[in-house]
Coordinates of C-alpha atoms in Angstrom, one line a residue:
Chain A
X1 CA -13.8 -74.5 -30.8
X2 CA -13.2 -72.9 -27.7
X3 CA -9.4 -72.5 -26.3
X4 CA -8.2 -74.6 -23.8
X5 CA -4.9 -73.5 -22.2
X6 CA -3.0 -75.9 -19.4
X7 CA -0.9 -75.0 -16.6
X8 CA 2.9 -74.7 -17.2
X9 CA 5.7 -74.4 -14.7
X10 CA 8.8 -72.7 -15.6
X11 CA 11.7 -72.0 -12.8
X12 CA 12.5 -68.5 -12.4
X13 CA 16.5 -68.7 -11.0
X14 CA 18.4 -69.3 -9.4
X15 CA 20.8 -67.2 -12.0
X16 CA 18.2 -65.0 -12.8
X17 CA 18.8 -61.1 -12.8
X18 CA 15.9 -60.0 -11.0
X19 CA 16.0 -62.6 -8.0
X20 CA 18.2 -60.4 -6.0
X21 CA 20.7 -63.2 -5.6
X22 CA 20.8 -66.6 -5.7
X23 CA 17.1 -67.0 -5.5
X24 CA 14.8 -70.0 -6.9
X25 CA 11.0 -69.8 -7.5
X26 CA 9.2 -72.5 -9.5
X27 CA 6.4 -70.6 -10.8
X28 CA 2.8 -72.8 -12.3
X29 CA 1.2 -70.4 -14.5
X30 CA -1.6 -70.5 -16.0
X31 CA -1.0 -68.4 -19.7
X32 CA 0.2 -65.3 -18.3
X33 CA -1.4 -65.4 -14.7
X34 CA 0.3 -66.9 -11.8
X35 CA -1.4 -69.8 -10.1
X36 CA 1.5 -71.3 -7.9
X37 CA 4.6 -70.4 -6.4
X38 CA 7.4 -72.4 -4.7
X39 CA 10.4 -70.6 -3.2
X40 CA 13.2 -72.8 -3.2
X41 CA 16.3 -71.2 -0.4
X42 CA 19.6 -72.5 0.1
X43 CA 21.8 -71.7 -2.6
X44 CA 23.9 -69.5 -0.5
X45 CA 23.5 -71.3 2.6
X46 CA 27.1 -71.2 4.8
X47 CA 26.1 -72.1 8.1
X48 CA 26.5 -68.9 10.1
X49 CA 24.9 -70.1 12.8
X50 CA 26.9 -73.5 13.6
X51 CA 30.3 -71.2 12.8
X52 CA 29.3 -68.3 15.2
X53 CA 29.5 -71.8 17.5
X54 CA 33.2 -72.3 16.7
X55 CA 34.2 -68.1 17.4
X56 CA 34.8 -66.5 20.2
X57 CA 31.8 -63.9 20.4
X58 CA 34.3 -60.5 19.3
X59 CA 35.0 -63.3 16.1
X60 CA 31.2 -63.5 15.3
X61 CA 30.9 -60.3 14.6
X62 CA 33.2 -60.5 11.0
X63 CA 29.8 -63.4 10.2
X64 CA 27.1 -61.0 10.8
X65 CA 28.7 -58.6 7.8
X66 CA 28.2 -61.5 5.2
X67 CA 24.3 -62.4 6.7
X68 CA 22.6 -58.5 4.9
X69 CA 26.0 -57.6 2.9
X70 CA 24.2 -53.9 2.0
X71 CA 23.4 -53.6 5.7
X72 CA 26.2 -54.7 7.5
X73 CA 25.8 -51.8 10.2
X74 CA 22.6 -53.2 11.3
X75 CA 23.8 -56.7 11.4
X76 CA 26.7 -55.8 13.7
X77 CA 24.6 -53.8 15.6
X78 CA 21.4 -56.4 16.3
X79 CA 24.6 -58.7 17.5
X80 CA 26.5 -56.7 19.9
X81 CA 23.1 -55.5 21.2
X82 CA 22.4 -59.2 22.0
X83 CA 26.1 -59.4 23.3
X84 CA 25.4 -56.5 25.2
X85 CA 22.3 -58.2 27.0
X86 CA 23.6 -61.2 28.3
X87 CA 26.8 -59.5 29.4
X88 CA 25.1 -56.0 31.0
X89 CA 28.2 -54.2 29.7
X90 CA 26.9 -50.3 28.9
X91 CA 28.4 -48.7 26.3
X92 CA 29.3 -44.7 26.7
X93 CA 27.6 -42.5 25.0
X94 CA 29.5 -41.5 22.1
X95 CA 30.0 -45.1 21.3
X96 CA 25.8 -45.2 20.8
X97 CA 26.0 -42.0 18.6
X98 CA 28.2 -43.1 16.5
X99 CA 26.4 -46.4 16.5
X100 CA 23.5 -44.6 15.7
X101 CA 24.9 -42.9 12.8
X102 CA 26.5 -45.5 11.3
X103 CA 23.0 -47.3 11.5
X104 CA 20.8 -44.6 9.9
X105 CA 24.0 -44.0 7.1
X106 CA 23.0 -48.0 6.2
X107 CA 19.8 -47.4 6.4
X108 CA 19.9 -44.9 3.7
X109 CA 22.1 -46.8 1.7
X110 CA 20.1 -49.9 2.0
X111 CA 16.9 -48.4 1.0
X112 CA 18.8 -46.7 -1.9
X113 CA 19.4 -49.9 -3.1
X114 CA 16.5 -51.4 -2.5
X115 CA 14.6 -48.2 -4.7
X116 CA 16.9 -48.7 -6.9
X117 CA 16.8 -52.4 -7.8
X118 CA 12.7 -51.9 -7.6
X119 CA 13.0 -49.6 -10.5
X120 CA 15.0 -51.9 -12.5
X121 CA 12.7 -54.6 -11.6
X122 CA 10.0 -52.2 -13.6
X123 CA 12.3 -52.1 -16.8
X124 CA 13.9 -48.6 -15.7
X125 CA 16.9 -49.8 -17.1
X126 CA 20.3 -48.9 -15.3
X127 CA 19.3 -45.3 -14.9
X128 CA 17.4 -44.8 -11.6
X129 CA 20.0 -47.6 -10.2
X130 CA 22.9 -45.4 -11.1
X131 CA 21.2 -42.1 -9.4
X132 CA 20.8 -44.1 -6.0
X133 CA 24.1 -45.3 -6.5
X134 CA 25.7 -42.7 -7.0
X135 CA 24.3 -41.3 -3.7
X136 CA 25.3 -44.7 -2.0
X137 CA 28.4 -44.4 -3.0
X138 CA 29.2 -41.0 -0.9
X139 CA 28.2 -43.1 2.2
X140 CA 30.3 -46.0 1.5
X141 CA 32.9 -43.3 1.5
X142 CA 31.9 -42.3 5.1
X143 CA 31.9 -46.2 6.0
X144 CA 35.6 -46.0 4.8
X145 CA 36.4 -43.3 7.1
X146 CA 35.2 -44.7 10.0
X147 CA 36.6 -48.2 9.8
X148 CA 38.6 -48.8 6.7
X149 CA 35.7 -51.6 5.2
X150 CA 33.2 -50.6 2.5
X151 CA 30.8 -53.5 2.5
X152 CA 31.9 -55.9 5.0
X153 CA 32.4 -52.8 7.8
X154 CA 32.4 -54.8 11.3
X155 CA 32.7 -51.5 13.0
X156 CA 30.7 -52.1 16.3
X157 CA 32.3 -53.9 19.0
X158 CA 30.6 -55.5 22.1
X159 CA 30.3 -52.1 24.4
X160 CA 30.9 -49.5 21.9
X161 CA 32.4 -49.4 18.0
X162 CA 35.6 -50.3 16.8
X163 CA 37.2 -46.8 16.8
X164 CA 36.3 -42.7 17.0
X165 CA 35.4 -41.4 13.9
X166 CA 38.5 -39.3 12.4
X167 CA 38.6 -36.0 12.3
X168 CA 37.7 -35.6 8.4
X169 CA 34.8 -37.5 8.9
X170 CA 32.8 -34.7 10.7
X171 CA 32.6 -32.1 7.5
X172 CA 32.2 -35.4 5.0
X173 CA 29.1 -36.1 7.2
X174 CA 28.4 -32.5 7.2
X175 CA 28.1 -31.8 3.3
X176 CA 26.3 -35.2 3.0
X177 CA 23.7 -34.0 5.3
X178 CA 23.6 -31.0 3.3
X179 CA 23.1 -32.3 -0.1
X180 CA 21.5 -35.5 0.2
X181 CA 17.8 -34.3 1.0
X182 CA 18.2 -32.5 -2.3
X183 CA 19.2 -35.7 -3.9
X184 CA 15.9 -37.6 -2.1
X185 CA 13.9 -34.7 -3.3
X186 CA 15.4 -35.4 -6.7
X187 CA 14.6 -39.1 -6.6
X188 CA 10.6 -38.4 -5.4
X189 CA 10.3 -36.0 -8.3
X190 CA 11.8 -38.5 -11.0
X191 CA 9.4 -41.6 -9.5
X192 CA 6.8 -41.2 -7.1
X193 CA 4.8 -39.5 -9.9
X194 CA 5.8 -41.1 -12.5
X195 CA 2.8 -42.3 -14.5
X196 CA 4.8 -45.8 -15.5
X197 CA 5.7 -46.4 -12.2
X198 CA 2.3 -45.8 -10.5
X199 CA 0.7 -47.9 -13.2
X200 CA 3.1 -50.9 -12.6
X201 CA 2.9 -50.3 -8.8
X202 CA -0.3 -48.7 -8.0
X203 CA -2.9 -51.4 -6.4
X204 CA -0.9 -54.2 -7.2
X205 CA 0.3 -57.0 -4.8
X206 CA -2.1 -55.6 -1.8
X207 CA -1.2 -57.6 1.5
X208 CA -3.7 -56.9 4.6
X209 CA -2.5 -55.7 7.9
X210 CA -3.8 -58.9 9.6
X211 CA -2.6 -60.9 7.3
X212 CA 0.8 -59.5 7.2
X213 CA 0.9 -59.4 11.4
X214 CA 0.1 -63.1 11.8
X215 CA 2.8 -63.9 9.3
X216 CA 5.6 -62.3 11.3
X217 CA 6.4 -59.2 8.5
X218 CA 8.0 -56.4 9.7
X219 CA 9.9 -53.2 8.6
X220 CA 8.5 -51.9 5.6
X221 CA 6.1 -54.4 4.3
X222 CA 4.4 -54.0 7.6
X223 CA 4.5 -50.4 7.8
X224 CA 3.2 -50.3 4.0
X225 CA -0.3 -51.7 5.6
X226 CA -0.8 -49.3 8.4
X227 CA 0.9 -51.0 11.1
X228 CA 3.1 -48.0 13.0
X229 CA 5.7 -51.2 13.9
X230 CA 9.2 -49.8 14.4
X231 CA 11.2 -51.2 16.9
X232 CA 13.0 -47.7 16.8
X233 CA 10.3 -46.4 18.3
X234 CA 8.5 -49.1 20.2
X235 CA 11.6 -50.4 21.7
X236 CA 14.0 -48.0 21.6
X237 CA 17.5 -49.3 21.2
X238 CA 20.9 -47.0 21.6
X239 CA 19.7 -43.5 21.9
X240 CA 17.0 -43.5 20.0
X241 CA 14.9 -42.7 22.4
X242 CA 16.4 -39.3 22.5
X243 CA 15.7 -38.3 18.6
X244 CA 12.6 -37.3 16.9
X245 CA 11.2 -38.9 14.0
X246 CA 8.5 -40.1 12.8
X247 CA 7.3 -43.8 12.0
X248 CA 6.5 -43.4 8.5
X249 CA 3.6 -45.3 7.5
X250 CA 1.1 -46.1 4.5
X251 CA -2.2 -47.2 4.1
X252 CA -2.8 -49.4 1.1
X253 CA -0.4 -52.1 1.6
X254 CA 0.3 -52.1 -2.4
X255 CA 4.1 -52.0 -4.3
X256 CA 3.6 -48.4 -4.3
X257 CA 3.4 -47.8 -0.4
X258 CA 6.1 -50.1 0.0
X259 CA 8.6 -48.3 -2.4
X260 CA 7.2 -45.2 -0.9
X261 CA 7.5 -45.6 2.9
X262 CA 11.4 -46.7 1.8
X263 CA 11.6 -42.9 0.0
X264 CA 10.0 -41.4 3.0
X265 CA 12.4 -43.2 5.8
X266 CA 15.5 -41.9 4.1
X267 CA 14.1 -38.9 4.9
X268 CA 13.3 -39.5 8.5
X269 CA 16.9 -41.0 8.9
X270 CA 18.6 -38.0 7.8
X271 CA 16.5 -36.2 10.7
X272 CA 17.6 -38.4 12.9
X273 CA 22.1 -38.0 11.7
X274 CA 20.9 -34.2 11.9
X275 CA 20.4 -34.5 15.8
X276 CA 23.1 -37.0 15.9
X277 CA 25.6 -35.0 14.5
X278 CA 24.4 -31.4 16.6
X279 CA 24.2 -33.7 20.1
X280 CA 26.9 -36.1 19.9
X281 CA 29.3 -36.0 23.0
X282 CA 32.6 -36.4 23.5
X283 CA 34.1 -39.0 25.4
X284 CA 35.5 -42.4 25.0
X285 CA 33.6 -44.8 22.0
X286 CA 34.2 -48.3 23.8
X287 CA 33.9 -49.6 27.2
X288 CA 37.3 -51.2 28.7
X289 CA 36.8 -54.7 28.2
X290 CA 38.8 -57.7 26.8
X291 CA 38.5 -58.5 23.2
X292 CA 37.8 -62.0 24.9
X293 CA 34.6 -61.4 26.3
X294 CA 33.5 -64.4 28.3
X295 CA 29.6 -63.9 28.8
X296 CA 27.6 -65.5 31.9
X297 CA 25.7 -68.4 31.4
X298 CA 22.7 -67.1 30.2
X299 CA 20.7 -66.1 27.6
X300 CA 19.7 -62.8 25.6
X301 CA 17.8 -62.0 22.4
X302 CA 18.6 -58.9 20.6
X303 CA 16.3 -57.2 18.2
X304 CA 16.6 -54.5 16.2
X305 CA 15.2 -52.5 13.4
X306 CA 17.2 -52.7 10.6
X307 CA 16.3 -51.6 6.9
X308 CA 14.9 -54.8 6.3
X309 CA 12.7 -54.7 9.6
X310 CA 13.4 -57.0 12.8
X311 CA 16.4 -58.5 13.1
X312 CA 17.0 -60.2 16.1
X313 CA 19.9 -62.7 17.4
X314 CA 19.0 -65.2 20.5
X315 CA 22.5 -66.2 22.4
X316 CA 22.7 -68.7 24.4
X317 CA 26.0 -68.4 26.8
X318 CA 27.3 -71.3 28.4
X319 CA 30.4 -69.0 29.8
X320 CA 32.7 -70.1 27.8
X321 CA 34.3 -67.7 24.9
X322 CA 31.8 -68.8 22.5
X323 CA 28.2 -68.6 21.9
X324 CA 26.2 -71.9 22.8
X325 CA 24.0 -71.3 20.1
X326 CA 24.2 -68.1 18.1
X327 CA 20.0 -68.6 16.3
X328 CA 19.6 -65.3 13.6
X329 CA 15.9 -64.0 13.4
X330 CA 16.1 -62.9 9.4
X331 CA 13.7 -60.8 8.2
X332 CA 14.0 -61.6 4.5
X333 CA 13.4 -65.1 4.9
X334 CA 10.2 -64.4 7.1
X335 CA 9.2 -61.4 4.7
X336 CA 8.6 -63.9 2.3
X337 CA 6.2 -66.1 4.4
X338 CA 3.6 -64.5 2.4
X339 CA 5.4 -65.0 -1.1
X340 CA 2.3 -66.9 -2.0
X341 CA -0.4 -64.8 -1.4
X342 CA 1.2 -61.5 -2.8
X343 CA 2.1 -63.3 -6.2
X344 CA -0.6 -65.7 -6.8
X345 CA -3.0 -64.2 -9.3
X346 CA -1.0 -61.4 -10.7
X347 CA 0.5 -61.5 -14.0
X348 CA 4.5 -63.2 -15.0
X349 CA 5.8 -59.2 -15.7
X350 CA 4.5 -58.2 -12.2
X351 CA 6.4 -61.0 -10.2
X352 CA 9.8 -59.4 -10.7
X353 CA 8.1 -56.2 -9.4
X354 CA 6.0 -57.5 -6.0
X355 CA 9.1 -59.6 -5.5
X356 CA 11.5 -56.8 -5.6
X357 CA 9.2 -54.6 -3.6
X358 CA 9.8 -57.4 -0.8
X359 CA 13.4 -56.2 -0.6
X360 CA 15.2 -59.0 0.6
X361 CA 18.9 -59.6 0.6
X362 CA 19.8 -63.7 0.2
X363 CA 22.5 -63.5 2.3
X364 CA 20.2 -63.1 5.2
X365 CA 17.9 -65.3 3.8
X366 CA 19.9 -68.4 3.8
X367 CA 22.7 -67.1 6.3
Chain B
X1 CA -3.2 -38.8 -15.0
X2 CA -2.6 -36.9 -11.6
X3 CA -1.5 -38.7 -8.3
X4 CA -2.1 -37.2 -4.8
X5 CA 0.9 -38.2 -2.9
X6 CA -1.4 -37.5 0.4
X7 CA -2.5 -40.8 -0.4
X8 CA 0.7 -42.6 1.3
X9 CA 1.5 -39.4 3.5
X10 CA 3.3 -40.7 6.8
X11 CA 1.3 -41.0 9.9
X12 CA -2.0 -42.7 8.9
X13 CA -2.1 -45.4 10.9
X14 CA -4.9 -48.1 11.0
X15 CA -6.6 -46.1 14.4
X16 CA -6.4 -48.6 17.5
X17 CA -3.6 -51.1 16.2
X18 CA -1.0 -49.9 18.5
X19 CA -1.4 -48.3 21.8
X20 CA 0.6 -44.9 21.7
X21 CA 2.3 -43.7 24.8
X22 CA 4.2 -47.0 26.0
X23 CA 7.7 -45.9 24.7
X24 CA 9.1 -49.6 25.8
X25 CA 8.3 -53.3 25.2
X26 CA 7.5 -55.0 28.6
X27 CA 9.0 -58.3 29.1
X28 CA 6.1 -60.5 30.8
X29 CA 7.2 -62.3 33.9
X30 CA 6.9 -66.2 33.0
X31 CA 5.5 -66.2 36.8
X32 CA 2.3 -64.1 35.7
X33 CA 2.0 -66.1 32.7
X34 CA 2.1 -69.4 34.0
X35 CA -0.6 -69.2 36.9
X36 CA -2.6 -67.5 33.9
X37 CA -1.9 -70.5 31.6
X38 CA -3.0 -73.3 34.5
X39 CA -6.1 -70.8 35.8
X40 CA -7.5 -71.9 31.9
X41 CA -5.1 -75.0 31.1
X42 CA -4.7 -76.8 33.9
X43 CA -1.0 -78.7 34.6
X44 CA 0.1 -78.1 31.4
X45 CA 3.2 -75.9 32.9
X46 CA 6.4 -77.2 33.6
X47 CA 8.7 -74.7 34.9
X48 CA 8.7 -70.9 35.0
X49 CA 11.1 -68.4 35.9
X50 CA 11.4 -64.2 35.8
X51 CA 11.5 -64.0 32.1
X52 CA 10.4 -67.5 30.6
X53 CA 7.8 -70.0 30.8
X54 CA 8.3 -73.7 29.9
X55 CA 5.4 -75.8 28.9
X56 CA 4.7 -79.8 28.1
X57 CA 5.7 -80.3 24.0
X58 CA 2.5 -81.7 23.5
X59 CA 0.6 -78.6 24.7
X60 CA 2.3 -76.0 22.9
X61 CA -0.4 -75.1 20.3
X62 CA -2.8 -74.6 22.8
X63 CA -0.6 -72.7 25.1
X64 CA -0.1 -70.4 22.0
X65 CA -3.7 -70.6 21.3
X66 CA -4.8 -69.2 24.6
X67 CA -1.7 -66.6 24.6
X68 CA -3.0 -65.1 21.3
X69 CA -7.1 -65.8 21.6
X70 CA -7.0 -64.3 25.2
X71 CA -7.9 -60.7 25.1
X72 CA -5.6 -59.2 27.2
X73 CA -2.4 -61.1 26.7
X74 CA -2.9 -60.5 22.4
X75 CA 0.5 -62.1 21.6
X76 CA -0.3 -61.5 17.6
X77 CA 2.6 -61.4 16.5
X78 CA 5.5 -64.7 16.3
X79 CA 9.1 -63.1 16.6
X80 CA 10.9 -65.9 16.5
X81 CA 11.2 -69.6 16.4
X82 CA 14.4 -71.2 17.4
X83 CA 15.7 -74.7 18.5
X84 CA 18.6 -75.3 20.9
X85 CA 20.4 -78.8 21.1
X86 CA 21.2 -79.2 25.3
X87 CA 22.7 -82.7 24.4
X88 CA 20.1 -84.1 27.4
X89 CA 16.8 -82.6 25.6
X90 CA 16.0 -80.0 22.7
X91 CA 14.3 -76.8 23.8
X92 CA 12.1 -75.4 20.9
X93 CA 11.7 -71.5 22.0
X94 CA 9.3 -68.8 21.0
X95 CA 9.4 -65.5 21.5
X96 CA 6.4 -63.7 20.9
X97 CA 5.3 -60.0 20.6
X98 CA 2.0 -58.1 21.5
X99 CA 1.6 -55.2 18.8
X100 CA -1.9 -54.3 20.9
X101 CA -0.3 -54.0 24.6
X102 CA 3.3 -53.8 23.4
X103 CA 4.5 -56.4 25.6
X104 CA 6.9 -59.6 25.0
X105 CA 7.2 -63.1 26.5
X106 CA 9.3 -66.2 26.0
X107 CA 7.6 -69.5 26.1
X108 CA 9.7 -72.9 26.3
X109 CA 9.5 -76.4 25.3
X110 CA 11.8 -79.2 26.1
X111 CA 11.5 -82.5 24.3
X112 CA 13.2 -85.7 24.8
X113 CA 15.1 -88.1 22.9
X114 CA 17.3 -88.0 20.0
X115 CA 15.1 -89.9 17.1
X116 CA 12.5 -87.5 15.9
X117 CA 11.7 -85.5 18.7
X118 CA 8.7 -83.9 18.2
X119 CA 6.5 -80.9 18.7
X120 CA 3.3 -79.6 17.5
X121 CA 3.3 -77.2 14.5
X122 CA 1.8 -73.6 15.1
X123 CA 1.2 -72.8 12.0
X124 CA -2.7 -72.5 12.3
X125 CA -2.1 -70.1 15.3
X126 CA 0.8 -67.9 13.3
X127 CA 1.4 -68.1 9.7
X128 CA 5.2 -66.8 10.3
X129 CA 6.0 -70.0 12.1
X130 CA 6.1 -71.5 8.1
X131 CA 9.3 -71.2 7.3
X132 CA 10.9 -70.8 10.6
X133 CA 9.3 -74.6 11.5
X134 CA 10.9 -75.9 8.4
X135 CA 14.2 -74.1 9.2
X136 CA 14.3 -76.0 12.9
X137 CA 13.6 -78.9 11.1
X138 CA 16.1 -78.8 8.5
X139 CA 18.8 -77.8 10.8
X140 CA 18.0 -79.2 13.9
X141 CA 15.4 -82.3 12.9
X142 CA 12.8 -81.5 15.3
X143 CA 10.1 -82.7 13.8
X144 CA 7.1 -80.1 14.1
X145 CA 3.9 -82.2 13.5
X146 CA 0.7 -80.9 11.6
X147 CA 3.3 -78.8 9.3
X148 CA 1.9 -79.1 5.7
X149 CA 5.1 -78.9 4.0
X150 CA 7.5 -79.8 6.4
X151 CA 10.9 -80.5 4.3
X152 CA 14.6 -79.3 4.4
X153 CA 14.6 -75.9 3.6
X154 CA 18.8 -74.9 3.6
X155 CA 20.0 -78.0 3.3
X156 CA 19.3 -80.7 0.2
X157 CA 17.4 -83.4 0.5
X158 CA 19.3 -86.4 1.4
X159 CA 21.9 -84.5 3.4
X160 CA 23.4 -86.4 6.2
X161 CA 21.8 -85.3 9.6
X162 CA 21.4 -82.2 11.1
X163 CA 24.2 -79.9 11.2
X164 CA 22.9 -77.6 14.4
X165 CA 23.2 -80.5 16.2
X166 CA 26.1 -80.6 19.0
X167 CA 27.1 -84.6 17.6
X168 CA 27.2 -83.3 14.5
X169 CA 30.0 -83.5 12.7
X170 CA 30.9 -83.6 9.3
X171 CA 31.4 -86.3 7.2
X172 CA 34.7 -86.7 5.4
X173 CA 33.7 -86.4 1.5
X174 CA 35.5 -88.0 -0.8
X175 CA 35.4 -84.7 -3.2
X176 CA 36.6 -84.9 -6.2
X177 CA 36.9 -81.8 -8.8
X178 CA 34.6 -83.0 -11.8
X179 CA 37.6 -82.8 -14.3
X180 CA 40.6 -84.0 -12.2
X181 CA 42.7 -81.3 -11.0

């Protein structure tokens, strides 16, 4: 007699430890192998949007910290650039350093995190979380330096950041720089060979270039395919047209490449807080402006390239002291435009992994 | 079993994706890109100014069509989808990227009426628009037709209205804690 099986659907979430969050997916499968998926958002849906509508635009900024909550820097950033654009203020130039490094700090720590929770998504119990931790931890410290906040930092301002950087900052920074490309070393030679971790990873969840293009991913995913897609270097932002780095790319698309191009860009990142630190100039950090800023009427859309890949804010000004319509381009929702075609087929203990490999943050998924 | 990291070594890009050398994205003029819309589609254009273009509702998924089939405008890639509520009309906007020519544009719609005001779906031009469509939707209820799955996405279903809205406001719940207190 020969087997039959039939198509079962089980919901994965949303209290599920390896959703990253309050995260739903109702999953058909067929035995083992995945035949549908179904993302279901909203579980930590606050409305940022309609409040940013009720603040005065310095106000918004204290919402963009709760949108990516391990990449808060970015978030603040991608806003006041958008600030910046519909009111032409220019920051001086020591305000975009330390913009810059406070970015490329977050950038670190948010690919740490996102390495880290990958490897737990592959069983790696606790362990290779607690040696990115431990790492993300030192630059939480520096975030407490400069502006007294750990997670929810809020340290840029519209036309500069909050405040200098104090003195003891500098040789913190210093030894960090120091140390840490020891530490990524450390962390290649633990995983990136690894013969569990290639096994799991290796060739598994493949998205195309094309594909991944017409479906809006960036950061990344993207870069995982091919695509050289860094708004750091194809729109340069702050000063980064003034550093050298390189986009850091890979070719096969797979969980692999996308764990590795993170790995590889916390390595272009410190490069980039090297020069940073050696060419930073002195000088004032904010332009002289009200905390009341009271924008044209008008409209700006500010992108940026945060760990995730392009966030971008669109303000509409009606010149009053709030934004019109404050509208948040997220990329971990629109990473997972392609949930479907990266899960469909593979097997129940791979959808942690390709899902994990996504790195999303549902904070900035349901805003 | 041996690895060669050179597999995933930085800097292989897919040759001809992106053009090296342009270190900014250029903004199109939504001059330019209008007369180049009505040379192909006719009076399809309502309005255009330095940095925007604003076409008919209707027309949009051709517009977006023609902006991504036409080989040197390329706009592959959807950046963003976003709806504003001008009380008098909604304006659906898109901003859209060229990865080939690095270059940007903004293209506008503004639709009418308060009940189900409605735009074509471009989800068989960009597959990006998925969720973003629903998210309009959900939040502010434009309706984007020819969406396959076109249902609240944030929100629940059955929630009252559309909370982007500027006549939103929120309904006064009679909330109750589920064991008195």
């Amino acid at each position: 007699m020969p087997l039959r099986t039939e198509p079962i659907t089980i919901n994965l979430g949303p209290q599920h430890p390896s959703t990253h969050g309050v995260f739903r997916l109702r999953v058909t499968f067929d035995g083992e192998v995945i035949q549908d998926v179904e993302p279901v958002f909203g579980y930590l849906h606050r409305g940022s949007e309609k409040l940013a509508e009720e603040r005065t635009y310095t106000q918004v900024i204290t919402l963009t910290d709760r949108l990516d909550y391990v990449a808060s820097m970015t978030s603040n950033q991608a806003y006041v650039i958008a600030c910046e654009k519909l009111t032409g203020i220019h920051p001086p130039e020591r305000g975009l350093y330390l913009r810059v490094i406070a970015a490329e700090l977050q950038r670190v720590a948010s690919h740490l995190v996102a390495i880290g929770f990958f490897l737990q998504d592959l069983g790696a119990f606790a362990t290779p979380l607690m040696y990115c931790f431990r790492e993300r931890e030192r630059i939480l410290d520096l975030f407490e330096m400069l502006c007294g906040a750990r997670i929810t930092l809020s340290y840029m301002r519209i036309g500069g950041v909050f405040q200098d950087a104090p003195e003891e900052f500098w040789p913190a920074l210093r030894r960090f720089l120091d140390e840490m490309p020891g530490y990524a070393d450390e962390l290649d030679a633990l995983l990136s060979e690894n013969e569990v971790v290639v096994a799991r990873t290796r060739g598994i969840g493949v998205l195309p270039a094309d594909l991944l293009i017409n479906a809006s991913a960036t950061g990344p995913v993207l870069r995982a395919s091919g695509v050289a897609w860094d708004l750091r270097k194809k729109d340069p932002y702050d000063v980064y047209d003034r550093l050298e780095f390189d986009v850091v790319t890979a070719s096969r698309s797979d969980n692999y490449d996308r764990y590795y191009v993170r790995l590889q860009e916390i390595r272009q990142a410190l490069r980039i807080l090297e020069q940073c630190y050696r060419d930073i100039p002195e000088g004032p950090v904010r332009a002289t402006l009200s905390n009341l800023v009271r924008p044209p009427v008008g409209e700006a859309y500010g992108r940026v390239e945060s760990p995730k890949g392009e966030l971008g804010y669109y303000l509409v000004s009606d010149g009053s002291i709030s934004p019109y319509r404050c509208r948040v381009r997220s990329p971990s929702l629109i990473n997972l435009t392609l949930l479907r075609e990266l899960l469909m087929g593979w097997k129940l203990a791979d959808l942690v992994v390709s899902f994990g490999s996504i790195d999303i943050n549902m904070g900035e998924v349901d805003r | 079993m041996t690895v060669s990291r050179l597999e995933s070594a930085p800097g292989t890009a897919v040759p001809g994706r992106c053009v090296q050398g342009r270190v900014m994205t250029q903004p199109l003029t939504g001059e330019v890109l209008a007369r180049r819309i009505k040379e192909v589609l006719g009076g399809v254009v309502d309005d255009a100014n330095a940095t925007d273009v604003w076409v008919r509702p209707q027309s949009v998924l051709e517009v977006c069509r023609f902006l991504k089939e036409t080989p040197d405008l390329g706009f592959d890639f959807l950046n963003s989808i976003s709806g504003v509520d001008y009380v008098e009309y909604f304006e659906v906007v898109y901003h859209l990227t060229s990865l080939v020519y690095n270059h940007s544009t903004v293209v506008k719609t503004r639709v009418y009426g308060r009940e189900e005001p409605t735009v074509p779906s471009v989800l068989p031009v960009w597959r990006g628009a998925d969720l973003q469509e629903r998210e309009v939707y959900d939040l502010m209820g434009i309706v984007f037709a020819g969406h396959p799955n076109l249902k609240r996405i944030m929100l629940w279903e059955g929630f009252p209205g559309h909370p982007l809205r500027r006549d939103w406001s929120e309904p006064d719940y009679p909330y109750t804690w589920p064991h008195g207190g």
